[in-house]
């Protein structure tokens, strides 16, 4: 399964090479042309069958959150900082892979026996956490992992039955959806697929990709927050597992184009594909950068709900994944110039 | 212009849902412009053609307004909200909102608050549209609403919701109406999504590629009791922007406005705004850069449902903008 292969690959923002290689292998046979741009985005082109064809951009980001080595302390431990948004409370005990050699490492913390009572109530800060790669001295640590070395979570993909678990579903889920769409039949419009870099550090790859592609409209494909877990007060789950693809109306980065929203919801209702609206006002995606490219690009975001994103392990439903592919394929097959009138 | 301002401020158009206000403006500018178009993000552009030897001038006012979006509907049919633009929860309590489909809702405040003396947070507010359950609730997640409050006139003061920036739209429409002939190609841009990050003006300016861009928007004042210090007053004339937190006005554009105000004996004020910015900030940085400035209409209670301007300032803004376009 392409999702498994993609999720197991390592590609912290700025170091997406391994993921890019998998993507290129997966889509090469199914596109008319492709290139890797200066930032490292994969831009793949699949010609449409219609006349007077729209240019439609589909984007999914290849990068994932992780850590980077910034220093050492005397005993040979690595000092690190986050690349992208990671809650440091999730880090103690995490299994890691350090650098291109994938050296195993762990983030240690004092055993519970030694913790003072007030220490137990405090959240650790990234400044106080160190990565242990078994080095015995500062010099040895520096040799194993020079400053700037990337560190990724070591979690492997697992099939849990109706759900799957693994790291980096944000956004390898979106990448896998995009691969599935490229493998399918041609659409009427010209499909410009962008597997982007550096989303987690500020939507950077998508910005230049959209400038190059200059699309008539765009869809960002994502793995998004599902927080359908017990809470103190009834508010909203951002999204819920098993309820179908999550469609964004508005988040911090953009407001979805209402014509594209209509296309998605009409298609879903007509075909009985389950869907949900992501709770408005939360998060941001590549659509935030894409919709502001050049003279503007009507955009929408569709995502597979994932619990525990930006952590060492996330959980998602394969039904949601398959419904996301189906909703996108069916919606896109109905997309015409008239949709954007 | 009172009727025009009343009509524009009353129309529905929170950021991202500008279809209704765009229709209202379109009906006004269609007979006046040489060409009308809607750009990819939804901004309305009315083009007044020049003689082919002039500049490309972009005049901008944003047509969106702040508002709220439904983020959740509970079992009993009460909705929770998220903000569209800079919404102050303090101004919301007891207020009313209206949806595109006409549904009206009252904003309530949770009774059990941890600290009743603190200003409320948006999370502590809810919307009551008279529903009794999730199933009979006429609105759903993702629906946008505007604040409602009747338009009022007190002497020369005009009071309404959405003066920000429908009064700027009124100034543009009136300028277009009075602009008989000009050597310049003038693009009147009624931009979308200003309140959520100057988005529409940025992409519209890219599309138009102007030689000069001027935003017309409201600015706050320092003339109310115990207000933050600011040398702008209601009724003392349009404010020519020098600086705000997002831009330094291009000195040539600023000086052009000052010179024309002096020449035509139009009262004006110079504006330094500490917090806030306008579409001019986004337009200035488009492509290789655009000389940009901002003509501000002094406004009290900005981002409340009762924004107040002085109609003499509005009229003088039109006069000044006309002089500036002729002299550019």
mmCIF file of C-alpha atoms in Angstrom, chain A residues 249-250 254-259 261 291 299, chain B residues 12-22 41-43 62-67 69 84-85 100 142-145 166 191-197 199-200:
data_model
loop_
_atom_site.group_PDB
_atom_site.id
_atom_site.type_symbol
_atom_site.label_atom_id
_atom_site.label_comp_id
_atom_site.label_asym_id
_atom_site.label_seq_id
_atom_site.Cartn_x
_atom_site.Cartn_y
_atom_site.Cartn_z
ATOM 1 C CA UNK A 249 -14.709 26.252 5.168
ATOM 2 C CA UNK A 250 -12.267 28.650 6.850
ATOM 3 C CA UNK A 254 -7.627 30.937 3.944
ATOM 4 C CA UNK A 255 -11.339 30.933 3.296
ATOM 5 C CA UNK A 256 -12.442 28.199 0.927
ATOM 6 C CA UNK A 257 -13.964 29.205 -2.388
ATOM 7 C CA UNK A 258 -17.715 28.807 -2.100
ATOM 8 C CA UNK A 259 -18.140 27.445 -5.631
ATOM 9 C CA UNK A 261 -17.319 23.932 -1.586
ATOM 10 C CA UNK A 291 -4.885 31.033 -3.102
ATOM 11 C CA UNK A 299 -9.025 27.045 -3.509
ATOM 12 C CA UNK B 12 -24.549 41.195 3.877
ATOM 13 C CA UNK B 13 -20.877 40.448 3.244
ATOM 14 C CA UNK B 14 -18.604 38.900 5.860
ATOM 15 C CA UNK B 15 -15.148 38.016 4.480
ATOM 16 C CA UNK B 16 -15.382 35.105 2.058
ATOM 17 C CA UNK B 17 -19.147 35.571 1.556
ATOM 18 C CA UNK B 18 -19.265 38.820 -0.413
ATOM 19 C CA UNK B 19 -21.798 37.759 -3.078
ATOM 20 C CA UNK B 20 -24.653 39.945 -1.792
ATOM 21 C CA UNK B 21 -22.665 43.141 -1.222
ATOM 22 C CA UNK B 22 -20.962 42.589 -4.581
ATOM 23 C CA UNK B 41 -10.964 35.559 -5.465
ATOM 24 C CA UNK B 42 -14.166 37.552 -5.993
ATOM 25 C CA UNK B 43 -13.105 41.202 -5.941
ATOM 26 C CA UNK B 62 -12.778 46.515 0.715
ATOM 27 C CA UNK B 63 -16.356 45.334 0.570
ATOM 28 C CA UNK B 64 -16.107 42.599 3.196
ATOM 29 C CA UNK B 65 -17.031 43.140 6.823
ATOM 30 C CA UNK B 66 -16.167 41.417 10.082
ATOM 31 C CA UNK B 67 -18.556 38.749 11.298
ATOM 32 C CA UNK B 69 -18.935 31.775 11.568
ATOM 33 C CA UNK B 84 -14.207 36.355 10.891
ATOM 34 C CA UNK B 85 -11.708 39.191 11.252
ATOM 35 C CA UNK B 100 -27.356 35.169 4.413
ATOM 36 C CA UNK B 142 -19.531 26.935 8.280
ATOM 37 C CA UNK B 143 -22.389 29.451 7.903
ATOM 38 C CA UNK B 144 -21.355 33.111 8.143
ATOM 39 C CA UNK B 145 -23.246 35.873 9.893
ATOM 40 C CA UNK B 166 -18.599 50.292 3.113
ATOM 41 C CA UNK B 191 -11.835 43.976 -2.625
ATOM 42 C CA UNK B 192 -12.735 40.802 -0.760
ATOM 43 C CA UNK B 193 -11.221 39.391 2.431
ATOM 44 C CA UNK B 194 -9.458 42.467 3.832
ATOM 45 C CA UNK B 195 -10.523 41.718 7.382
ATOM 46 C CA UNK B 196 -8.838 38.305 7.370
ATOM 47 C CA UNK B 197 -5.471 39.460 6.007
ATOM 48 C CA UNK B 199 -6.043 38.991 0.740
ATOM 49 C CA UNK B 200 -8.273 40.246 -2.051
#
